[in-house]
Amino acid sequence: MDIAKMIKELREGVKMNRKEFSEHTGIPVRTLEDWEAGRRTPPEYIPRLIAYQLKYEELVENKDV
């Protein structure tokens, strides 16, 4: 799977649009747009870091319930 597709699937997996995802992760909207469109390629570790952040937040959220 290519990086652009992985980032888009991570964003869609948490049901956020690009603006919401940008604010949540601190990644500029334009950068997300460029990554998802394949105009720019982030380092390979970026999708793993995003996935880690989202998983951590999910675990913390579920722990508090």
Tab-separated table of C-alpha atoms in Angstrom:
chain	number	residue	atom	x	y	z
A	1	MET	CA	0.000	0.000	0.000
A	2	ASP	CA	1.351	3.422	-0.828
A	3	ILE	CA	1.808	6.144	1.758
A	4	ALA	CA	-0.861	8.433	0.263
A	5	LYS	CA	-3.483	5.726	0.569
A	6	MET	CA	-2.418	4.822	4.117
A	7	ILE	CA	-2.747	8.427	5.306
A	8	LYS	CA	-6.144	8.816	3.689
A	9	GLU	CA	-7.369	5.558	5.244
A	10	LEU	CA	-6.123	6.641	8.682
A	11	ARG	CA	-8.012	9.924	8.351
A	12	GLU	CA	-11.180	8.278	7.086
A	13	GLY	CA	-10.905	5.625	9.796
A	14	VAL	CA	-11.446	8.276	12.463
A	15	LYS	CA	-14.186	9.906	10.379
A	16	MET	CA	-12.530	13.305	10.061
A	17	ASN	CA	-12.316	15.615	7.110
A	18	ARG	CA	-8.919	17.063	6.199
A	19	LYS	CA	-9.424	20.243	8.230
A	20	GLU	CA	-10.401	18.332	11.366
A	21	PHE	CA	-7.546	15.860	10.902
A	22	SER	CA	-5.139	18.727	10.355
A	23	GLU	CA	-6.163	20.400	13.593
A	24	HIS	CA	-6.063	17.083	15.448
A	25	THR	CA	-2.592	16.032	14.269
A	26	GLY	CA	-0.973	19.434	13.793
A	27	ILE	CA	-0.225	18.718	10.134
A	28	PRO	CA	-1.129	21.611	7.813
A	29	VAL	CA	-4.200	21.015	5.615
A	30	ARG	CA	-2.243	21.752	2.440
A	31	THR	CA	0.353	19.158	3.400
A	32	LEU	CA	-2.347	16.524	3.983
A	33	GLU	CA	-3.920	17.385	0.631
A	34	ASP	CA	-0.572	17.056	-1.134
A	35	TRP	CA	0.201	13.750	0.595
A	36	GLU	CA	-3.190	12.232	-0.165
A	37	ALA	CA	-3.053	13.381	-3.787
A	38	GLY	CA	0.457	11.979	-4.193
A	39	ARG	CA	1.944	15.359	-5.095
A	40	ARG	CA	4.350	15.078	-2.168
A	41	THR	CA	5.555	12.050	-0.272
A	42	PRO	CA	6.117	12.174	3.477
A	43	PRO	CA	8.857	10.137	5.128
A	44	GLU	CA	7.841	6.503	5.558
A	45	TYR	CA	7.600	6.800	9.342
A	46	ILE	CA	4.836	9.453	9.228
A	47	PRO	CA	1.888	7.060	8.692
A	48	ARG	CA	3.196	4.866	11.522
A	49	LEU	CA	3.418	7.851	13.866
A	50	ILE	CA	-0.096	8.976	12.961
A	51	ALA	CA	-1.437	5.449	13.447
A	52	TYR	CA	0.342	5.227	16.796
A	53	GLN	CA	-1.138	8.551	17.920
A	54	LEU	CA	-4.659	7.530	16.915
A	55	LYS	CA	-4.351	4.104	18.570
A	56	TYR	CA	-2.989	5.647	21.766
A	57	GLU	CA	-5.882	8.113	21.899
A	58	GLU	CA	-8.350	5.272	21.342
A	59	LEU	CA	-6.833	3.235	24.161
A	60	VAL	CA	-6.844	6.183	26.566
A	61	GLU	CA	-10.433	7.007	25.641
A	62	ASN	CA	-11.576	3.412	26.224
A	63	LYS	CA	-9.698	3.183	29.517
A	64	ASP	CA	-11.661	6.122	30.920
A	65	VAL	CA	-15.013	4.496	30.138
